[in-house]
């Protein structure tokens, strides 16, 4: 996937905190950070540590904090196929770098590979054997991987399935309606604009009790657009419309990669088989579940 086509580039370039983790969600942040701290506690991670699909480096940041807390020294490197924009320039992160072909300089080997919803977004058939070759003898891999029964996947899939309808409503109802409001300048709306308003109301009413619908902020965004149009603020109405439509389109493209990633990873047995084929040993696949939120994926641990 070229970086011009990589939908995650836009996401990371906006300074996103992490994928599938809301920066404002203290609980989620605590749970995931705790997950990685526990993995490091139970494993004597060999150096250097390579974080696959690092994004803006949240896992590298967590492991840096773990090392500081334990008085250890970690040599951490992160790679991601997308264009990234990390806020911490002290982290060694490399964007536009696919893990399927990444190598350390001077034929140096990796001690430990880690990944937080990352391996499955690349080509695992190519990437896993390549990683196996790059890991030094006695090294290993720890990865959190999507699963079909994950609350994250199930919630995201509902949004993904709803997005085409939202995008259609924006194009078919919202755009002609706010343009008609601007043109009317306070006068009665033409028949086609009234029909667009009616269809929009019916659509919103259909999903009024759907938490997935409300999660997309469709109603507040559309209300903002229409109110700006009613006040004659054409530039604002068009800006909010284009920005929101662009965000939904980008989000749909990112979630499409998630759907493919989940299918590629498969269930626990299929995941284990892929690692065995790549040459890994002592492969352990466990469901990761938090009491407060439910299942969030599968943890794969394997040795060279």
Short mmCIF file of C-alpha atoms in Angstrom, two decimals:
data_model
loop_
_atom_site.label_atom_id
_atom_site.label_comp_id
_atom_site.label_asym_id
_atom_site.label_seq_id
_atom_site.Cartn_x
_atom_site.Cartn_y
_atom_site.Cartn_z
CA UNK A 1 0.00 0.00 0.00
CA UNK A 2 1.55 3.31 -1.06
CA UNK A 3 1.51 6.11 1.47
CA UNK A 4 -0.71 8.23 -0.79
CA UNK A 5 -3.30 5.47 -0.50
CA UNK A 6 -2.71 4.70 3.19
CA UNK A 7 -5.76 6.05 5.06
CA UNK A 8 -3.85 5.95 8.33
CA UNK A 9 -1.46 8.67 7.14
CA UNK A 10 -4.19 11.31 7.48
CA UNK A 11 -5.08 9.97 10.92
CA UNK A 12 -1.52 10.09 12.28
CA UNK A 13 -0.71 13.39 10.57
CA UNK A 14 -3.51 14.98 12.59
CA UNK A 15 -1.54 14.04 15.71
CA UNK A 16 -3.77 11.14 16.79
CA UNK A 17 -2.94 9.63 20.17
CA UNK A 18 -3.46 5.99 19.22
CA UNK A 19 -5.67 3.80 17.06
CA UNK A 20 -8.80 2.37 18.70
CA UNK A 21 -7.96 4.31 21.85
CA UNK A 22 -9.60 7.62 22.69
CA UNK A 23 -7.13 10.02 24.30
CA UNK A 24 -9.95 11.20 26.57
CA UNK A 25 -10.72 7.67 27.76
CA UNK A 26 -8.68 7.32 30.92
CA UNK A 27 -9.93 3.77 31.51
CA UNK A 28 -8.94 2.47 28.06
CA UNK A 29 -5.56 4.15 28.30
CA UNK A 30 -4.98 2.65 31.75
CA UNK A 31 -6.03 -0.83 30.62
CA UNK A 32 -3.79 -0.94 27.54
CA UNK A 33 -0.82 0.58 29.34
CA UNK A 34 -1.27 -1.95 32.15
CA UNK A 35 -1.46 -4.77 29.57
CA UNK A 36 1.96 -3.85 28.16
CA UNK A 37 3.48 -3.30 31.59
CA UNK A 38 2.36 -6.81 32.58
CA UNK A 39 3.84 -8.33 29.41
CA UNK A 40 7.17 -6.66 30.17
CA UNK A 41 7.02 -7.83 33.80
CA UNK A 42 6.64 -11.46 32.79
CA UNK A 43 9.18 -11.32 29.97
CA UNK A 44 12.86 -10.46 29.97
CA UNK A 45 12.65 -8.57 26.71
CA UNK A 46 15.81 -8.82 24.66
CA UNK A 47 17.13 -5.66 23.02
CA UNK A 48 16.55 -3.89 20.76
CA UNK A 49 12.75 -3.85 20.84
CA UNK A 50 10.94 -3.23 17.54
CA UNK A 51 7.36 -1.91 17.64
CA UNK A 52 5.54 -2.86 14.44
CA UNK A 53 2.88 -0.44 13.13
CA UNK A 54 3.86 2.03 15.83
CA UNK A 55 1.65 4.90 14.66
CA UNK A 56 2.62 7.94 16.71
CA UNK A 57 4.45 5.74 19.17
CA UNK A 58 2.07 5.07 22.05
CA UNK A 59 3.52 1.60 22.81
CA UNK A 60 7.09 2.89 22.55
CA UNK A 61 6.09 5.63 25.00
CA UNK A 62 4.55 3.12 27.41
CA UNK A 63 7.59 0.85 27.29
CA UNK A 64 9.85 3.85 27.84
CA UNK A 65 7.84 4.67 30.96
CA UNK A 66 8.06 1.04 32.09
CA UNK A 67 11.85 1.00 31.66
CA UNK A 68 12.22 4.25 33.59
CA UNK A 69 10.01 2.95 36.39
CA UNK A 70 12.05 -0.27 36.67
CA UNK A 71 15.43 1.39 36.25
CA UNK A 72 16.03 -0.49 32.99
CA UNK A 73 17.41 0.69 29.68
CA UNK A 74 15.37 -0.21 26.61
CA UNK A 75 16.52 0.34 23.04
CA UNK A 76 13.17 1.02 21.37
CA UNK A 77 12.45 1.49 17.68
CA UNK A 78 9.05 1.97 16.02
CA UNK A 79 8.13 1.53 12.36
CA UNK A 80 4.91 2.27 10.50
CA UNK A 81 3.92 2.08 6.84
CA UNK A 82 1.95 5.34 7.11
CA UNK A 83 3.20 8.90 7.33
CA UNK A 84 3.32 9.70 11.06
CA UNK A 85 3.56 12.79 13.23
CA UNK A 86 4.64 11.84 16.78
CA UNK A 87 4.43 14.49 19.48
CA UNK A 88 7.50 13.14 21.30
CA UNK A 89 10.51 13.72 19.05
CA UNK A 90 12.76 11.83 21.47
CA UNK A 91 11.27 8.51 20.37
CA UNK A 92 12.98 6.63 17.53
CA UNK A 93 10.06 6.26 15.15
CA UNK A 94 10.18 5.70 11.40
CA UNK A 95 7.16 6.41 9.20
CA UNK A 96 6.73 5.23 5.61
CA UNK A 97 8.49 2.03 6.67
CA UNK A 98 6.84 -1.35 6.09
CA UNK A 99 7.67 -4.04 8.60
CA UNK A 100 7.59 -6.66 5.85
CA UNK A 101 10.94 -5.36 4.58
CA UNK A 102 12.44 -3.43 7.53
CA UNK A 103 15.97 -4.30 8.62
CA UNK A 104 18.31 -2.76 11.16
CA UNK A 105 21.58 -1.30 9.87
CA UNK A 106 24.75 -3.42 9.66
CA UNK A 107 22.72 -6.66 9.69
CA UNK A 108 21.92 -6.10 13.36
CA UNK A 109 19.18 -8.37 14.71
CA UNK A 110 16.06 -7.48 16.70
CA UNK A 111 15.73 -8.84 20.23
CA UNK A 112 11.98 -8.51 20.72
CA UNK A 113 9.13 -7.57 18.38
CA UNK A 114 6.03 -5.96 19.89
CA UNK A 115 2.87 -4.84 18.13
CA UNK A 116 -0.40 -3.25 19.24
CA UNK A 117 -3.02 -3.94 16.55
CA UNK A 118 -0.36 -3.78 13.88
CA UNK A 119 0.84 -7.08 12.43
CA UNK A 120 -2.53 -7.85 10.90
CA UNK A 121 -2.58 -4.56 8.97
CA UNK A 122 0.41 -5.63 6.91
CA UNK A 123 0.92 -8.71 4.76
CA UNK A 124 1.38 -11.39 7.42
CA UNK A 125 2.29 -14.08 4.88
CA UNK A 126 5.33 -12.00 3.94
CA UNK A 127 5.83 -10.07 7.17
CA UNK A 128 5.92 -12.86 9.75
CA UNK A 129 8.68 -14.90 8.02
CA UNK A 130 10.65 -11.68 7.52
CA UNK A 131 10.33 -10.75 11.20
CA UNK A 132 11.38 -14.26 12.17
CA UNK A 133 14.59 -13.80 10.18
CA UNK A 134 15.24 -10.41 11.80
CA UNK A 135 14.88 -11.68 15.38
CA UNK A 136 18.04 -12.90 17.08
CA UNK A 137 18.22 -16.43 18.46
CA UNK A 138 16.51 -16.53 21.84
CA UNK A 139 14.44 -13.47 20.99
CA UNK A 140 10.70 -13.34 20.73
CA UNK A 141 7.49 -11.58 19.80
CA UNK A 142 4.52 -10.19 21.72
CA UNK A 143 1.53 -8.84 19.82
CA UNK A 144 -1.99 -7.72 20.59
CA UNK A 145 -4.09 -8.70 17.58
CA UNK A 146 -7.70 -8.00 16.63
CA UNK A 147 -10.31 -10.74 17.01
CA UNK A 148 -13.85 -11.03 15.71
CA UNK A 149 -15.27 -11.23 19.26
CA UNK A 150 -13.48 -8.06 20.39
CA UNK A 151 -15.72 -5.24 21.59
CA UNK A 152 -13.45 -2.86 19.68
CA UNK A 153 -13.99 -4.74 16.42
CA UNK A 154 -17.71 -5.22 16.97
CA UNK A 155 -18.25 -1.55 17.79
CA UNK A 156 -16.09 -0.40 14.87
CA UNK A 157 -17.81 -2.78 12.46
CA UNK A 158 -21.21 -1.27 13.35
CA UNK A 159 -19.85 2.18 12.56
CA UNK A 160 -18.33 0.88 9.33
CA UNK A 161 -21.66 -0.57 8.22
CA UNK A 162 -23.48 2.69 9.01
CA UNK A 163 -21.03 5.09 7.36
CA UNK A 164 -22.20 4.58 3.74
CA UNK A 165 -25.71 5.66 4.76
CA UNK A 166 -24.38 8.74 6.55
CA UNK A 167 -22.24 9.74 3.58
CA UNK A 168 -25.21 9.24 1.24
CA UNK A 169 -27.42 11.45 3.42
CA UNK A 170 -24.81 14.18 3.45
CA UNK A 171 -24.58 14.18 -0.33
CA UNK A 172 -28.26 13.61 -1.16
CA UNK A 173 -30.02 15.59 1.57
CA UNK A 174 -27.74 17.82 3.64
CA UNK A 175 -25.78 19.45 0.81
CA UNK A 176 -28.77 20.44 -1.36
CA UNK A 177 -30.65 21.55 1.76
CA UNK A 178 -28.03 23.91 3.14
CA UNK A 179 -27.35 25.30 -0.34
CA UNK A 180 -31.07 25.96 -0.79
CA UNK A 181 -31.22 27.67 2.61
CA UNK A 182 -28.33 29.93 1.65
CA UNK A 183 -29.94 30.76 -1.70
CA UNK A 184 -33.36 31.41 -0.17
CA UNK A 185 -31.87 33.90 2.32
CA UNK A 186 -34.82 33.69 4.71
CA UNK A 187 -37.53 33.17 2.10
CA UNK A 188 -39.62 29.95 1.85
CA UNK A 189 -37.65 26.95 0.63
CA UNK A 190 -38.42 25.35 -2.75
CA UNK A 191 -40.18 21.99 -2.90
CA UNK A 192 -37.00 19.95 -3.49
CA UNK A 193 -35.35 21.46 -0.41
CA UNK A 194 -38.43 20.69 1.69
CA UNK A 195 -38.27 17.07 0.50
CA UNK A 196 -34.57 16.93 1.41
CA UNK A 197 -35.44 18.22 4.90
CA UNK A 198 -38.17 15.59 5.21
CA UNK A 199 -35.83 12.75 4.19
CA UNK A 200 -33.19 14.01 6.60
CA UNK A 201 -35.68 14.10 9.48
CA UNK A 202 -36.87 10.57 8.65
CA UNK A 203 -33.28 9.34 8.58
CA UNK A 204 -32.42 10.91 11.94
CA UNK A 205 -35.65 9.58 13.46
CA UNK A 206 -34.86 6.06 12.23
CA UNK A 207 -31.60 6.01 14.19
CA UNK A 208 -32.60 8.18 17.16
CA UNK A 209 -32.10 5.31 19.65
CA UNK A 210 -29.01 3.85 17.99
CA UNK A 211 -25.83 4.46 20.05
CA UNK A 212 -23.69 3.77 16.97
CA UNK A 213 -25.44 6.58 15.12
CA UNK A 214 -24.91 9.02 17.97
CA UNK A 215 -21.26 8.01 18.17
CA UNK A 216 -20.73 9.49 14.71
CA UNK A 217 -21.90 12.99 15.81
CA UNK A 218 -24.10 13.19 12.72
CA UNK A 219 -26.85 15.26 14.34
CA UNK A 220 -24.58 17.92 15.92
CA UNK A 221 -22.58 18.25 12.70
CA UNK A 222 -25.67 18.63 10.49
CA UNK A 223 -27.27 21.04 12.95
CA UNK A 224 -24.12 23.18 12.82
CA UNK A 225 -24.18 23.19 9.01
CA UNK A 226 -27.85 24.13 8.74
CA UNK A 227 -27.70 26.79 11.44
CA UNK A 228 -24.71 28.40 9.73
CA UNK A 229 -26.65 28.40 6.46
CA UNK A 230 -29.72 29.95 8.11
CA UNK A 231 -27.48 32.74 9.44
CA UNK A 232 -26.09 33.34 5.97
CA UNK A 233 -22.63 32.07 6.90
CA UNK A 234 -21.90 30.32 3.61
CA UNK A 235 -18.17 29.81 4.16
CA UNK A 236 -18.74 28.26 7.60
CA UNK A 237 -21.52 25.96 6.38
CA UNK A 238 -19.42 24.72 3.47
CA UNK A 239 -16.32 24.29 5.63
CA UNK A 240 -18.11 22.24 8.29
CA UNK A 241 -19.85 20.15 5.62
CA UNK A 242 -16.63 19.38 3.73
CA UNK A 243 -14.69 18.72 6.94
CA UNK A 244 -17.30 16.34 8.34
CA UNK A 245 -17.78 14.53 5.02
CA UNK A 246 -14.01 14.18 4.71
CA UNK A 247 -13.71 12.81 8.24
CA UNK A 248 -16.41 10.19 7.61
CA UNK A 249 -14.84 9.19 4.29
CA UNK A 250 -11.39 8.86 5.88
CA UNK A 251 -12.83 6.92 8.82
CA UNK A 252 -14.60 4.52 6.46
CA UNK A 253 -11.31 3.89 4.63
CA UNK A 254 -9.49 3.17 7.90
CA UNK A 255 -12.21 0.82 9.12
CA UNK A 256 -12.06 -1.03 5.80
CA UNK A 257 -8.43 -1.86 6.63
CA UNK A 258 -9.57 -3.08 10.05
CA UNK A 259 -12.12 -5.42 8.49
CA UNK A 260 -9.41 -6.89 6.25
CA UNK A 261 -7.01 -7.11 9.21
CA UNK A 262 -9.50 -9.09 11.30
CA UNK A 263 -10.13 -11.49 8.43
CA UNK A 264 -6.40 -11.97 7.87
CA UNK A 265 -5.66 -12.66 11.55
CA UNK A 266 -8.46 -15.20 11.88
CA UNK A 267 -9.26 -17.04 15.09
CA UNK A 268 -6.74 -18.27 17.63
CA UNK A 269 -5.98 -21.50 15.80
CA UNK A 270 -5.56 -19.78 12.44
CA UNK A 271 -3.33 -17.16 14.02
CA UNK A 272 -1.16 -19.82 15.64
CA UNK A 273 -0.84 -21.65 12.32
CA UNK A 274 0.42 -18.50 10.60
CA UNK A 275 3.17 -18.09 13.18
CA UNK A 276 4.11 -21.77 12.94
CA UNK A 277 4.38 -21.47 9.16
CA UNK A 278 6.67 -18.46 9.62
CA UNK A 279 9.02 -20.54 11.78
CA UNK A 280 8.15 -19.35 15.29
CA UNK A 281 8.16 -21.74 18.26
CA UNK A 282 6.40 -21.95 21.64
CA UNK A 283 3.44 -20.03 20.25
CA UNK A 284 0.82 -19.01 22.81
CA UNK A 285 -2.43 -17.34 21.81
CA UNK A 286 -4.69 -16.05 24.56
CA UNK A 287 -7.87 -13.99 24.59
CA UNK A 288 -7.34 -10.57 26.16
CA UNK A 289 -10.30 -9.46 28.24
CA UNK A 290 -10.71 -6.61 30.71
CA UNK A 291 -13.38 -6.88 33.44
CA UNK A 292 -14.63 -3.35 32.77
CA UNK A 293 -14.85 -3.47 28.97
CA UNK A 294 -14.78 -7.08 27.76
CA UNK A 295 -12.69 -8.81 25.09
CA UNK A 296 -10.26 -6.54 23.22
CA UNK A 297 -8.36 -9.06 21.10
CA UNK A 298 -5.81 -11.87 21.16
CA UNK A 299 -2.33 -11.81 22.62
CA UNK A 300 0.25 -13.77 20.65
CA UNK A 301 3.58 -14.64 22.25
CA UNK A 302 6.18 -16.61 20.34
CA UNK A 303 9.90 -17.40 20.40
CA UNK A 304 12.58 -17.56 17.72
#
